[in-house]
Short mmCIF file of C-alpha atoms in Angstrom, two decimals:
data_model
loop_
_atom_site.label_atom_id
_atom_site.label_comp_id
_atom_site.label_asym_id
_atom_site.label_seq_id
_atom_site.Cartn_x
_atom_site.Cartn_y
_atom_site.Cartn_z
CA MET H 1 34.43 -10.99 -10.31
CA ALA H 2 31.15 -9.09 -9.93
CA LYS H 3 30.62 -7.33 -6.63
CA PRO H 4 27.66 -8.62 -4.57
CA MET H 5 24.40 -6.66 -4.69
CA THR H 6 20.99 -6.62 -2.97
CA MET H 7 17.71 -7.02 -4.91
CA SER H 8 17.26 -3.24 -5.08
CA GLN H 9 20.83 -2.60 -6.23
CA LYS H 10 20.46 -5.17 -9.02
CA ILE H 11 17.21 -3.68 -10.36
CA LEU H 12 18.64 -0.15 -10.28
CA ALA H 13 21.91 -1.25 -11.93
CA TYR H 14 20.01 -3.07 -14.69
CA HIS H 15 17.81 -0.06 -15.47
CA ALA H 16 20.79 2.31 -15.40
CA GLY H 17 22.71 0.08 -17.82
CA LYS H 18 25.47 -0.53 -15.27
CA GLU H 19 27.11 -3.72 -14.06
CA TYR H 20 27.25 -2.51 -10.48
CA VAL H 21 25.84 0.29 -8.31
CA GLU H 22 26.57 0.87 -4.66
CA PRO H 23 24.67 2.68 -1.90
CA GLY H 24 25.05 6.43 -2.22
CA ASP H 25 25.57 6.39 -6.00
CA LEU H 26 23.51 8.92 -7.93
CA ILE H 27 22.21 7.29 -11.10
CA PHE H 28 19.95 8.05 -14.04
CA ALA H 29 17.72 5.08 -14.93
CA ASN H 30 15.01 4.07 -17.41
CA VAL H 31 11.63 3.51 -15.75
CA ASP H 32 9.01 0.91 -16.68
CA LEU H 33 6.02 2.82 -15.31
CA VAL H 34 5.21 6.37 -14.20
CA LEU H 35 2.16 6.79 -11.93
CA GLY H 36 0.14 9.80 -10.87
CA ASN H 37 -3.22 10.48 -9.20
CA ASP H 38 -5.75 13.32 -9.14
CA VAL H 39 -3.80 15.24 -6.45
CA THR H 40 -0.25 14.98 -7.82
CA THR H 41 -0.80 14.82 -11.59
CA PRO H 42 -2.16 18.39 -12.04
CA VAL H 43 1.13 19.77 -10.66
CA ALA H 44 3.08 17.41 -12.94
CA ILE H 45 1.01 18.49 -15.96
CA LYS H 46 1.92 22.16 -15.38
CA GLU H 47 5.62 21.23 -15.17
CA PHE H 48 5.36 18.89 -18.18
CA GLU H 49 4.00 21.72 -20.32
CA LYS H 50 6.99 23.90 -19.40
CA ILE H 51 9.38 21.28 -20.84
CA GLY H 52 8.06 21.98 -24.33
CA VAL H 53 7.72 18.43 -25.68
CA ASP H 54 4.74 17.51 -27.86
CA LYS H 55 4.34 13.89 -26.71
CA VAL H 56 4.95 11.62 -23.73
CA PHE H 57 7.85 9.15 -23.84
CA ASP H 58 5.52 6.11 -24.02
CA LYS H 59 1.74 6.31 -23.70
CA ASP H 60 1.63 2.69 -22.47
CA LYS H 61 4.07 3.30 -19.60
CA ILE H 62 2.13 6.01 -17.80
CA ALA H 63 -0.74 5.27 -15.42
CA ILE H 64 -3.07 7.96 -14.11
CA VAL H 65 -5.62 7.05 -11.46
CA PRO H 66 -8.02 9.67 -10.05
CA ASP H 67 -8.66 8.04 -6.65
CA HIS H 68 -8.07 10.55 -3.83
CA PHE H 69 -10.96 13.02 -4.03
CA THR H 70 -13.14 10.98 -6.36
CA PRO H 71 -16.01 10.75 -7.11
CA ASN H 72 -15.39 14.53 -7.13
CA LYS H 73 -15.96 15.78 -3.61
CA ASP H 74 -16.16 19.48 -4.48
CA ILE H 75 -15.50 22.04 -7.24
CA LYS H 76 -11.72 22.13 -6.66
CA SER H 77 -11.39 18.36 -6.96
CA ALA H 78 -13.66 18.39 -10.01
CA GLN H 79 -11.36 20.94 -11.67
CA GLN H 80 -8.28 18.84 -10.88
CA CYS H 81 -9.90 15.71 -12.31
CA LYS H 82 -10.98 17.61 -15.43
CA MET H 83 -7.39 18.76 -15.98
CA VAL H 84 -6.10 15.19 -15.60
CA ARG H 85 -8.80 13.76 -17.87
CA GLU H 86 -8.04 16.29 -20.63
CA PHE H 87 -4.29 15.59 -20.38
CA ALA H 88 -4.88 11.83 -20.63
CA LYS H 89 -7.06 12.33 -23.70
CA LYS H 90 -4.66 14.77 -25.40
CA TYR H 91 -1.62 12.50 -24.97
CA GLU H 92 -3.60 9.24 -25.49
CA ILE H 93 -2.57 7.76 -22.12
CA THR H 94 -3.51 4.08 -22.38
CA ASN H 95 -3.74 3.47 -18.64
CA TYR H 96 -5.96 6.34 -17.56
CA PHE H 97 -8.62 4.89 -15.28
CA GLU H 98 -11.78 6.95 -15.05
CA VAL H 99 -14.14 6.78 -12.08
CA GLY H 100 -16.18 3.62 -12.64
CA GLU H 101 -13.22 1.60 -13.89
CA MET H 102 -10.62 2.79 -11.44
CA GLY H 103 -9.72 1.70 -7.97
CA ILE H 104 -7.29 2.81 -5.31
CA GLU H 105 -4.12 3.14 -7.40
CA HIS H 106 -1.88 0.76 -5.46
CA ALA H 107 -4.45 -2.03 -5.50
CA LEU H 108 -5.41 -1.35 -9.12
CA LEU H 109 -2.03 -1.42 -10.87
CA PRO H 110 -1.00 -4.96 -9.78
CA GLU H 111 -4.53 -6.21 -10.51
CA LYS H 112 -4.31 -4.77 -14.04
CA GLY H 113 -0.94 -6.47 -14.56
CA LEU H 114 0.91 -3.18 -15.02
CA VAL H 115 3.72 -4.11 -12.61
CA VAL H 116 5.76 -7.32 -12.74
CA PRO H 117 8.97 -8.59 -11.06
CA GLY H 118 12.11 -6.66 -11.94
CA ASP H 119 10.27 -3.48 -12.95
CA LEU H 120 11.43 -0.02 -11.95
CA VAL H 121 8.33 1.98 -11.04
CA ILE H 122 7.98 5.57 -9.86
CA GLY H 123 4.78 7.20 -8.68
CA ALA H 124 3.82 10.64 -7.48
CA ASP H 125 2.40 9.08 -4.34
CA SER H 126 4.39 7.92 -1.33
CA HIS H 127 2.73 4.50 -1.16
CA THR H 128 4.05 3.54 -4.60
CA CYS H 129 6.37 1.28 -2.58
CA THR H 130 3.46 -1.25 -2.51
CA TYR H 131 4.61 -2.97 -5.73
CA GLY H 132 7.76 -4.24 -4.05
CA ALA H 133 5.53 -7.17 -3.07
CA LEU H 134 5.97 -8.31 -6.69
CA GLY H 135 9.77 -8.12 -6.59
CA SER H 136 9.93 -4.75 -8.34
CA PHE H 137 11.75 -1.60 -7.22
CA SER H 138 8.98 0.95 -6.74
CA THR H 139 9.16 4.24 -4.93
CA GLY H 140 7.38 7.55 -4.48
CA ILE H 141 8.61 10.71 -6.21
CA GLY H 142 7.47 14.33 -6.49
CA SER H 143 5.30 15.81 -9.23
CA THR H 144 8.27 17.51 -10.93
CA ASP H 145 10.07 14.17 -11.29
CA MET H 146 6.82 12.70 -12.61
CA ALA H 147 6.69 15.45 -15.27
CA CYS H 148 10.29 14.81 -16.36
CA ALA H 149 9.73 11.05 -16.43
CA MET H 150 6.58 11.43 -18.57
CA ALA H 151 8.70 13.37 -21.05
CA THR H 152 11.92 11.32 -20.98
CA GLY H 153 11.16 7.88 -19.47
CA LYS H 154 13.99 8.44 -17.04
CA CYS H 155 14.44 9.44 -13.41
CA TRP H 156 17.39 10.02 -11.09
CA PHE H 157 17.91 7.85 -8.02
CA LYS H 158 20.24 7.71 -5.07
CA VAL H 159 21.00 4.02 -4.54
CA PRO H 160 19.77 3.08 -1.05
CA GLU H 161 21.42 0.93 1.59
CA ALA H 162 19.32 -2.10 2.53
CA ILE H 163 17.98 -3.71 5.69
CA LYS H 164 17.34 -7.45 5.43
CA PHE H 165 14.30 -8.93 7.19
CA VAL H 166 14.52 -12.71 7.45
CA LEU H 167 11.04 -13.98 8.28
CA TYR H 168 10.49 -17.46 9.65
CA GLY H 169 7.63 -19.39 11.25
CA LYS H 170 3.95 -19.18 10.29
CA LYS H 171 1.20 -16.68 11.00
CA THR H 172 -1.09 -17.76 13.81
CA GLY H 173 -4.65 -16.93 14.84
CA TRP H 174 -5.84 -13.54 13.59
CA THR H 175 -2.37 -12.22 12.77
CA SER H 176 -2.00 -10.76 9.26
CA GLY H 177 0.49 -8.88 7.11
CA LYS H 178 -0.72 -5.64 8.74
CA ASP H 179 0.28 -6.91 12.18
CA ILE H 180 3.71 -7.94 10.87
CA ILE H 181 4.46 -4.50 9.41
CA LEU H 182 3.10 -2.67 12.47
CA HIS H 183 5.31 -4.93 14.62
CA ILE H 184 8.34 -4.07 12.47
CA ILE H 185 7.64 -0.30 12.53
CA GLY H 186 7.10 -0.50 16.29
CA MET H 187 10.47 -2.22 16.55
CA ILE H 188 12.58 0.05 14.30
CA GLY H 189 10.59 3.32 14.42
CA VAL H 190 9.17 5.62 11.76
CA ASP H 191 12.69 6.62 10.72
CA GLY H 192 14.25 3.20 11.33
CA ALA H 193 14.72 2.54 7.61
CA LEU H 194 15.28 6.12 6.51
CA TYR H 195 16.09 6.16 2.76
CA LYS H 196 16.85 2.44 2.90
CA SER H 197 15.46 -0.56 1.09
CA MET H 198 13.51 -3.01 3.29
CA GLU H 199 14.20 -6.42 1.74
CA TYR H 200 12.12 -9.44 2.80
CA THR H 201 13.25 -13.04 2.57
CA GLY H 202 13.12 -16.31 4.55
CA GLU H 203 10.91 -19.38 4.76
CA GLY H 204 8.27 -17.34 6.59
CA LEU H 205 7.26 -15.85 3.22
CA LYS H 206 5.50 -19.14 2.46
CA SER H 207 2.77 -18.33 4.98
CA LEU H 208 2.23 -14.82 3.58
CA SER H 209 -0.38 -14.39 0.86
CA MET H 210 0.13 -11.82 -1.89
CA ASP H 211 -2.37 -9.56 -0.09
CA ASP H 212 -0.24 -9.80 3.08
CA ARG H 213 2.85 -8.87 1.07
CA PHE H 214 1.18 -5.88 -0.58
CA THR H 215 0.25 -4.61 2.89
CA ILE H 216 3.79 -5.06 4.24
CA ALA H 217 5.44 -3.42 1.21
CA ASN H 218 2.84 -0.63 1.26
CA MET H 219 3.94 0.58 4.70
CA ALA H 220 7.69 0.64 3.99
CA ILE H 221 7.34 4.43 3.75
CA GLU H 222 5.94 4.53 7.31
CA ALA H 223 9.35 3.24 8.44
CA GLY H 224 11.00 6.00 6.39
CA ALA H 225 12.14 3.55 3.71
CA LYS H 226 12.89 4.30 0.06
CA ASN H 227 11.21 1.03 -0.89
CA GLY H 228 10.16 -2.39 0.36
CA ILE H 229 10.82 -5.49 -1.74
CA PHE H 230 10.02 -9.20 -1.48
CA GLU H 231 12.03 -12.06 -2.87
CA VAL H 232 10.11 -13.56 -5.78
CA ASP H 233 8.71 -17.07 -5.16
CA GLU H 234 6.01 -19.39 -6.58
CA LYS H 235 3.21 -17.25 -5.11
CA THR H 236 4.55 -14.16 -6.88
CA ILE H 237 4.82 -15.96 -10.22
CA GLU H 238 1.34 -17.41 -9.87
CA TYR H 239 -0.08 -13.94 -9.18
CA VAL H 240 1.77 -12.41 -12.15
CA LYS H 241 0.59 -15.18 -14.50
CA GLN H 242 -3.02 -14.55 -13.42
CA HIS H 243 -2.82 -10.79 -13.91
CA SER H 244 -0.21 -9.90 -16.52
CA THR H 245 1.18 -10.79 -19.92
CA LYS H 246 4.22 -8.52 -19.53
CA PRO H 247 7.67 -10.17 -19.56
CA TYR H 248 9.36 -10.13 -16.17
CA LYS H 249 12.85 -10.55 -14.77
CA ILE H 250 13.69 -11.99 -11.36
CA PHE H 251 16.50 -10.36 -9.38
CA LYS H 252 17.75 -12.31 -6.38
CA ALA H 253 20.09 -10.80 -3.81
CA ASP H 254 23.60 -12.24 -3.77
CA GLU H 255 24.38 -14.43 -0.76
CA ASP H 256 27.13 -12.07 0.38
CA ALA H 257 25.28 -8.80 -0.37
CA GLU H 258 25.87 -6.11 2.24
CA TYR H 259 23.10 -4.87 4.53
CA SER H 260 23.22 -2.08 7.09
CA GLN H 261 21.19 -4.31 9.45
CA VAL H 262 19.70 -7.81 9.47
CA PHE H 263 16.61 -8.68 11.51
CA GLU H 264 15.34 -12.21 12.06
CA ILE H 265 11.64 -12.27 12.91
CA ASP H 266 9.57 -15.24 14.04
CA ILE H 267 6.15 -14.37 12.65
CA SER H 268 4.48 -17.11 14.70
CA LYS H 269 5.16 -14.96 17.78
CA ILE H 270 3.53 -11.80 16.39
CA ARG H 271 0.15 -10.96 17.89
CA PRO H 272 -2.52 -8.63 16.45
CA THR H 273 -1.05 -5.14 16.82
CA VAL H 274 -2.52 -1.63 17.07
CA ALA H 275 -0.70 1.65 16.40
CA PHE H 276 -1.78 4.39 18.82
CA PRO H 277 -1.94 8.11 17.94
CA HIS H 278 -0.10 9.91 16.51
CA LEU H 279 2.57 7.72 14.90
CA PRO H 280 2.59 4.25 13.29
CA GLU H 281 5.49 3.33 15.63
CA ASN H 282 3.35 3.72 18.78
CA THR H 283 2.40 0.07 18.79
CA LYS H 284 0.86 -2.24 21.36
CA THR H 285 -0.29 -5.81 20.89
CA ILE H 286 -3.96 -6.42 21.53
CA ASP H 287 -2.95 -8.16 24.79
CA GLU H 288 -1.12 -5.04 26.00
CA ILE H 289 -4.19 -2.80 25.67
CA THR H 290 -5.53 -2.83 29.21
CA GLU H 291 -8.06 0.02 29.07
CA LYS H 292 -11.20 0.12 26.96
CA ILE H 293 -10.70 2.65 24.16
CA TYR H 294 -14.15 3.55 22.88
CA ILE H 295 -14.31 4.60 19.24
CA ASP H 296 -16.67 6.62 17.03
CA GLN H 297 -15.70 5.24 13.63
CA VAL H 298 -14.12 2.21 11.98
CA VAL H 299 -12.64 2.40 8.47
CA ILE H 300 -11.85 -0.82 6.59
CA GLY H 301 -10.18 -0.26 3.21
CA SER H 302 -7.38 1.87 1.67
CA CYS H 303 -4.34 0.94 -0.42
CA THR H 304 -3.11 -0.92 2.67
CA ASN H 305 -6.10 -3.15 3.47
CA GLY H 306 -8.92 -2.90 0.93
CA ARG H 307 -8.21 -6.16 -0.92
CA ILE H 308 -10.50 -9.19 -1.15
CA GLU H 309 -8.78 -11.11 1.66
CA ASP H 310 -9.24 -8.10 3.95
CA LEU H 311 -12.95 -7.93 3.14
CA ARG H 312 -13.37 -11.68 3.66
CA ILE H 313 -11.82 -11.48 7.12
CA ALA H 314 -14.02 -8.49 8.05
CA ALA H 315 -17.14 -10.27 6.75
CA LYS H 316 -16.31 -13.44 8.67
CA ILE H 317 -16.38 -11.43 11.90
CA LEU H 318 -19.34 -9.19 11.03
CA LYS H 319 -21.57 -12.03 9.76
CA GLY H 320 -24.71 -12.26 11.88
CA ARG H 321 -23.52 -9.41 14.11
CA LYS H 322 -24.32 -5.70 14.30
CA VAL H 323 -22.13 -2.64 14.36
CA LYS H 324 -22.36 -1.08 17.85
CA LYS H 325 -25.17 1.46 18.11
CA GLY H 326 -23.81 4.97 17.60
CA LEU H 327 -20.65 3.82 15.80
CA ARG H 328 -20.00 4.32 12.07
CA CYS H 329 -18.28 1.55 10.14
CA ILE H 330 -17.25 2.47 6.58
CA ILE H 331 -15.92 -0.13 4.14
CA PHE H 332 -13.96 0.69 0.98
CA PRO H 333 -13.34 -2.16 -1.49
CA ALA H 334 -10.08 -1.06 -3.14
CA THR H 335 -11.07 -1.69 -6.79
CA GLN H 336 -14.19 -2.32 -8.86
CA ASN H 337 -13.10 -5.96 -9.35
CA ILE H 338 -12.70 -6.44 -5.60
CA TYR H 339 -16.15 -4.83 -5.15
CA LYS H 340 -17.63 -7.25 -7.71
CA GLN H 341 -15.95 -10.25 -6.07
CA ALA H 342 -17.25 -9.14 -2.67
CA LEU H 343 -20.76 -8.90 -4.17
CA LYS H 344 -20.48 -12.41 -5.67
CA GLU H 345 -19.36 -13.87 -2.36
CA GLY H 346 -22.18 -12.15 -0.44
CA LEU H 347 -19.77 -10.01 1.59
CA ILE H 348 -21.47 -6.71 0.73
CA GLU H 349 -24.79 -8.08 2.03
CA ILE H 350 -23.10 -9.13 5.27
CA PHE H 351 -21.66 -5.61 5.68
CA ILE H 352 -24.97 -3.86 4.99
CA ASP H 353 -26.91 -6.24 7.26
CA ALA H 354 -24.38 -5.47 10.01
CA GLY H 355 -25.03 -1.74 9.59
CA CYS H 356 -21.89 -0.75 7.68
CA VAL H 357 -21.59 1.85 4.92
CA VAL H 358 -20.06 0.42 1.73
CA SER H 359 -18.40 2.96 -0.58
CA THR H 360 -17.21 2.96 -4.16
CA PRO H 361 -13.39 2.59 -4.35
CA THR H 362 -11.69 5.78 -3.16
CA CYS H 363 -8.92 6.84 -0.78
CA GLY H 364 -11.69 8.68 1.05
CA PRO H 365 -10.98 9.55 4.68
CA CYS H 366 -7.47 8.04 4.82
CA LEU H 367 -5.91 11.38 3.93
CA GLY H 368 -8.73 13.47 5.41
CA GLY H 369 -10.29 13.71 1.95
CA HIS H 370 -13.98 12.84 2.17
CA MET H 371 -16.40 9.98 2.99
CA GLY H 372 -15.74 9.76 6.72
CA ILE H 373 -13.98 12.85 8.12
CA LEU H 374 -13.62 13.00 11.90
CA ALA H 375 -15.04 15.76 14.11
CA ASP H 376 -13.44 17.41 17.14
CA GLY H 377 -12.51 14.81 19.78
CA GLU H 378 -13.60 11.77 17.77
CA LYS H 379 -11.62 8.52 17.74
CA ALA H 380 -11.34 6.17 14.78
CA LEU H 381 -9.81 2.75 14.28
CA ALA H 382 -8.69 2.32 10.67
CA THR H 383 -6.95 -0.24 8.48
CA THR H 384 -5.18 2.67 6.77
CA ASN H 385 -1.47 3.48 6.99
CA ARG H 386 -1.03 6.79 8.81
CA ASN H 387 -2.35 8.26 12.04
CA PHE H 388 -0.63 11.65 12.21
CA VAL H 389 -2.33 14.61 13.91
CA GLY H 390 -5.37 15.63 11.85
CA ARG H 391 -4.77 12.90 9.27
CA MET H 392 -8.45 11.88 9.08
CA GLY H 393 -10.04 15.21 9.93
CA HIS H 394 -10.11 17.52 12.93
CA PRO H 395 -6.67 18.19 14.52
CA ASN H 396 -8.25 17.15 17.82
CA SER H 397 -9.34 13.73 16.53
CA GLU H 398 -7.39 10.50 17.05
CA VAL H 399 -6.67 7.63 14.68
CA TYR H 400 -5.59 4.13 15.70
CA LEU H 401 -4.30 1.68 13.06
CA SER H 402 -5.02 -2.05 12.92
CA SER H 403 -5.74 -5.05 10.73
CA PRO H 404 -9.22 -5.72 9.26
CA ALA H 405 -9.81 -8.44 11.89
CA ILE H 406 -9.29 -6.06 14.81
CA ALA H 407 -11.20 -3.30 13.02
CA ALA H 408 -14.26 -5.49 12.35
CA ALA H 409 -14.32 -6.88 15.90
CA SER H 410 -13.98 -3.36 17.33
CA ALA H 411 -16.91 -2.16 15.19
CA VAL H 412 -19.09 -4.73 16.96
CA LEU H 413 -17.62 -4.23 20.45
CA GLY H 414 -17.64 -0.41 20.30
CA TYR H 415 -14.10 -0.31 21.64
CA ILE H 416 -10.70 -1.56 20.43
CA GLY H 417 -10.77 -5.30 20.91
CA SER H 418 -10.19 -8.60 19.19
CA PRO H 419 -12.37 -11.29 17.55
CA GLU H 420 -11.39 -13.47 20.52
CA GLU H 421 -13.64 -11.26 22.68
CA LEU H 422 -16.50 -12.30 20.38
CA GLY H 423 -15.66 -15.97 20.97
CA MET H 424 -13.80 -16.37 17.67
CA LYS H 425 -10.61 -18.28 18.36
CA GLY H 426 -8.58 -17.51 15.24
CA ASP H 427 -8.75 -17.41 11.49
CA GLU H 428 -7.73 -21.01 10.94
CA GLU H 429 -9.22 -21.29 7.44
#
């Protein structure tokens, strides 16, 4: 009789050609997609060239997205992008996305249908865990592993233990996927899932949109996890059918699979949550913030919260209102398609009328790159994923993390607050 396995164990076993793998096993597995960006790919290219092969393992199974310092912010970033561009051309990489057709990598790949349920995906970027929302095993790796995978189509893995999160209830008011993951990280800590798989199940999934799930899976790494993964349901299949023609395979955890911990979470009780400097685990609900924290900048976007739902929520709050005098609000649609959709729906006009800056898709200030770097002593509220010391600029600056709803309301208020303070009861639509 087959031994019970979690979703992650099953995907890893399948790709390693094994009937069973257990936590701690070191395995060699075939990957379905290898991802790199303009920061990590140049290092991988140098290593790839040392291997001495004359072609990549599969030009359709590599994705390269220059999104961090693009459009080129300076000469160094221009040189890196040139190197990546020439590599993609030389090896005829099908899924190389130039500026103008690209987006933030972790929003772009699902949209382009490059990841489907059951896939094993590696990316030289820590937020590669985002695709777990689709029921795939996806995780971040280093540039050297990226180089080897581009040559061989394989990568080594240590099979992780898993933590099971059983979600029940329905989201209420302005609560979103971002609030759920900030609540979880606040509960277990930034190392609470260290090298483990965070596996999501339960009837509460029904009230989570795909955009919510991408956000939750995206921040698995902020809990120290190897990956985050959602059980596949009708919403997943509907999304995949809209975006992809690739065949997919659904892996469901066995009823008696072993988990190192099990958490049951009533999402109807979760309130909008803010992570205080300088760790994503330093969380307070909006009701627990008693002092007025005045801010200099609001950033709405990133691979965590730059999707169309995020922009719709922000626009709903900013419509007919103005960004507080003296505050900068910068909005980053995560892909060109999301940008186009936001234009069609009139969201961009709402943002500009409110006094926001709207940027082309880029990671921008999230990693302290460009397009919104903080000065000495400045405070920002961002829908991004990390708020470490100096993450968005000066070591003396501070970053708070929130959902788009809290970010948009705070841009109007001038301090960290909620749409309720603007007389908006809750996003009931």
